[in-house]
Amino acid sequence: MIFKGEGSLARTLEVTGYGFLPQIFGGIIGAFISYQIISNLTIPIARTPEEITAVTENLTGMLVSDPLAQVAALVSIIFLIWSANIWIFGLKHAHNLSMRDAILTVGIPVGLYILYTLITLAGWL
């Protein structure tokens, strides 16, 4: 709407749906990596709220610092960029947008999400 594109909401939803196809492959790879991470965890028994808090904090620290978890985050970013590429060209053709307008329409939210993911991955939040 901001860039005065033409076309219907149905066409936008169709393009968006096609753009999520790479996420299926990324999800399969992410599930495999998550299985590898979880299968190597040893979770101690915790009976009191203090022990549960300590175990949870310890496990969270281990998961964030695990190299496989970082690889999983980077793999998800790669598949998100693939999806964004589909969305850019799909919106460009579905709504008669210029390439610049399509890149801005898709790139701003996707870029913000990637930035958030990288900041979280680096442990800055």
mmCIF file of C-alpha atoms in Angstrom:
data_model
loop_
_atom_site.group_PDB
_atom_site.id
_atom_site.type_symbol
_atom_site.label_atom_id
_atom_site.label_comp_id
_atom_site.label_asym_id
_atom_site.label_seq_id
_atom_site.Cartn_x
_atom_site.Cartn_y
_atom_site.Cartn_z
ATOM 1 C CA MET A 1 0.000 0.000 0.000
ATOM 2 C CA ILE A 2 2.803 2.430 0.834
ATOM 3 C CA PHE A 3 4.419 1.940 -2.581
ATOM 4 C CA LYS A 4 1.087 2.071 -4.461
ATOM 5 C CA GLY A 5 1.301 -1.530 -5.607
ATOM 6 C CA GLU A 6 -1.520 -3.192 -7.497
ATOM 7 C CA GLY A 7 -2.938 -6.609 -6.798
ATOM 8 C CA SER A 8 -5.013 -8.549 -4.346
ATOM 9 C CA LEU A 9 -4.486 -9.825 -0.841
ATOM 10 C CA ALA A 10 -5.033 -13.354 -2.147
ATOM 11 C CA ARG A 11 -2.050 -12.975 -4.478
ATOM 12 C CA THR A 12 0.049 -11.630 -1.586
ATOM 13 C CA LEU A 13 -0.861 -14.639 0.541
ATOM 14 C CA GLU A 14 -0.025 -16.965 -2.354
ATOM 15 C CA VAL A 15 3.425 -15.418 -2.777
ATOM 16 C CA THR A 16 3.991 -15.526 0.970
ATOM 17 C CA GLY A 17 3.059 -19.201 1.063
ATOM 18 C CA TYR A 18 5.518 -20.059 -1.694
ATOM 19 C CA GLY A 19 8.165 -18.109 0.160
ATOM 20 C CA PHE A 20 7.769 -20.346 3.195
ATOM 21 C CA LEU A 21 8.767 -23.487 1.252
ATOM 22 C CA PRO A 22 12.495 -23.101 2.080
ATOM 23 C CA GLN A 23 11.528 -22.905 5.751
ATOM 24 C CA ILE A 24 10.346 -26.515 5.511
ATOM 25 C CA PHE A 25 13.839 -27.633 4.532
ATOM 26 C CA GLY A 26 15.368 -25.403 7.185
ATOM 27 C CA GLY A 27 12.994 -26.870 9.761
ATOM 28 C CA ILE A 28 14.033 -30.413 8.882
ATOM 29 C CA ILE A 29 17.715 -29.531 9.204
ATOM 30 C CA GLY A 30 16.998 -27.606 12.422
ATOM 31 C CA ALA A 31 15.128 -30.581 13.884
ATOM 32 C CA PHE A 32 18.079 -32.850 13.116
ATOM 33 C CA ILE A 33 20.519 -30.424 14.749
ATOM 34 C CA SER A 34 18.196 -29.992 17.759
ATOM 35 C CA TYR A 35 18.033 -33.761 18.163
ATOM 36 C CA GLN A 36 21.838 -33.887 18.182
ATOM 37 C CA ILE A 37 21.961 -31.196 20.866
ATOM 38 C CA ILE A 38 19.233 -32.687 23.059
ATOM 39 C CA SER A 39 20.533 -36.246 22.823
ATOM 40 C CA ASN A 40 23.831 -35.117 24.399
ATOM 41 C CA LEU A 41 22.233 -33.367 27.382
ATOM 42 C CA THR A 42 22.346 -34.784 30.877
ATOM 43 C CA ILE A 43 19.651 -33.297 33.062
ATOM 44 C CA PRO A 44 20.139 -33.703 36.816
ATOM 45 C CA ILE A 45 17.234 -34.314 39.166
ATOM 46 C CA ALA A 46 15.961 -31.139 40.841
ATOM 47 C CA ARG A 47 13.475 -31.278 43.690
ATOM 48 C CA THR A 48 13.322 -27.753 45.116
ATOM 49 C CA PRO A 49 12.530 -24.492 43.336
ATOM 50 C CA GLU A 50 16.099 -23.306 43.910
ATOM 51 C CA GLU A 51 17.526 -26.469 42.335
ATOM 52 C CA ILE A 52 15.135 -26.164 39.387
ATOM 53 C CA THR A 53 16.221 -22.555 38.840
ATOM 54 C CA ALA A 54 19.898 -23.511 38.997
ATOM 55 C CA VAL A 55 19.441 -26.432 36.584
ATOM 56 C CA THR A 56 17.418 -24.285 34.164
ATOM 57 C CA GLU A 57 20.033 -21.517 34.143
ATOM 58 C CA ASN A 58 22.833 -24.044 33.674
ATOM 59 C CA LEU A 59 21.046 -25.771 30.772
ATOM 60 C CA THR A 60 20.205 -22.454 29.120
ATOM 61 C CA GLY A 61 23.845 -21.401 29.298
ATOM 62 C CA MET A 62 24.969 -24.721 27.828
ATOM 63 C CA LEU A 63 22.454 -24.519 24.967
ATOM 64 C CA VAL A 64 23.325 -20.941 24.038
ATOM 65 C CA SER A 65 27.055 -21.636 24.014
ATOM 66 C CA ASP A 66 26.749 -24.947 22.138
ATOM 67 C CA PRO A 67 28.360 -24.638 18.690
ATOM 68 C CA LEU A 68 25.610 -26.791 17.168
ATOM 69 C CA ALA A 69 22.981 -24.341 18.436
ATOM 70 C CA GLN A 70 24.881 -21.515 16.782
ATOM 71 C CA VAL A 71 25.089 -23.510 13.548
ATOM 72 C CA ALA A 72 21.331 -24.114 13.743
ATOM 73 C CA ALA A 73 20.710 -20.372 14.078
ATOM 74 C CA LEU A 74 22.937 -19.621 11.096
ATOM 75 C CA VAL A 75 21.222 -22.320 9.013
ATOM 76 C CA SER A 76 17.848 -20.777 9.836
ATOM 77 C CA ILE A 77 19.153 -17.370 8.696
ATOM 78 C CA ILE A 78 20.336 -18.854 5.393
ATOM 79 C CA PHE A 79 16.927 -20.390 4.715
ATOM 80 C CA LEU A 80 15.226 -17.141 5.741
ATOM 81 C CA ILE A 81 17.313 -15.262 3.175
ATOM 82 C CA TRP A 82 16.225 -17.813 0.564
ATOM 83 C CA SER A 83 12.603 -17.191 1.550
ATOM 84 C CA ALA A 84 13.123 -13.428 1.405
ATOM 85 C CA ASN A 85 14.461 -13.773 -2.127
ATOM 86 C CA ILE A 86 11.259 -15.574 -3.169
ATOM 87 C CA TRP A 87 9.124 -12.943 -1.419
ATOM 88 C CA ILE A 88 10.959 -10.068 -3.101
ATOM 89 C CA PHE A 89 10.486 -11.384 -6.619
ATOM 90 C CA GLY A 90 6.972 -12.626 -5.836
ATOM 91 C CA LEU A 91 5.793 -9.259 -4.531
ATOM 92 C CA LYS A 92 7.541 -7.456 -7.363
ATOM 93 C CA HIS A 93 5.564 -9.405 -9.951
ATOM 94 C CA ALA A 94 2.318 -9.824 -7.981
ATOM 95 C CA HIS A 95 1.941 -6.111 -7.260
ATOM 96 C CA ASN A 96 3.868 -4.454 -10.101
ATOM 97 C CA LEU A 97 6.420 -3.000 -7.699
ATOM 98 C CA SER A 98 9.862 -1.783 -8.602
ATOM 99 C CA MET A 99 12.738 -3.927 -7.408
ATOM 100 C CA ARG A 100 13.648 -1.234 -4.874
ATOM 101 C CA ASP A 101 10.148 -1.140 -3.423
ATOM 102 C CA ALA A 102 9.930 -4.936 -3.241
ATOM 103 C CA ILE A 103 13.322 -5.125 -1.512
ATOM 104 C CA LEU A 104 12.243 -2.501 1.032
ATOM 105 C CA THR A 105 8.895 -4.210 1.622
ATOM 106 C CA VAL A 106 10.528 -7.555 2.381
ATOM 107 C CA GLY A 107 13.978 -6.465 3.499
ATOM 108 C CA ILE A 108 13.024 -4.252 6.416
ATOM 109 C CA PRO A 109 11.135 -6.870 8.480
ATOM 110 C CA VAL A 110 13.434 -9.720 7.451
ATOM 111 C CA GLY A 111 16.522 -7.615 8.158
ATOM 112 C CA LEU A 112 15.228 -6.652 11.593
ATOM 113 C CA TYR A 113 14.508 -10.293 12.402
ATOM 114 C CA ILE A 114 17.985 -11.372 11.254
ATOM 115 C CA LEU A 115 19.536 -8.578 13.325
ATOM 116 C CA TYR A 116 17.557 -9.720 16.376
ATOM 117 C CA THR A 117 18.648 -13.324 15.791
ATOM 118 C CA LEU A 118 22.308 -12.359 15.477
ATOM 119 C CA ILE A 119 22.168 -10.201 18.612
ATOM 120 C CA THR A 120 20.525 -13.047 20.523
ATOM 121 C CA LEU A 121 23.070 -15.503 19.151
ATOM 122 C CA ALA A 122 25.913 -13.280 20.298
ATOM 123 C CA GLY A 123 24.334 -13.102 23.752
ATOM 124 C CA TRP A 124 23.914 -9.342 23.802
ATOM 125 C CA LEU A 125 20.295 -9.402 24.992
#
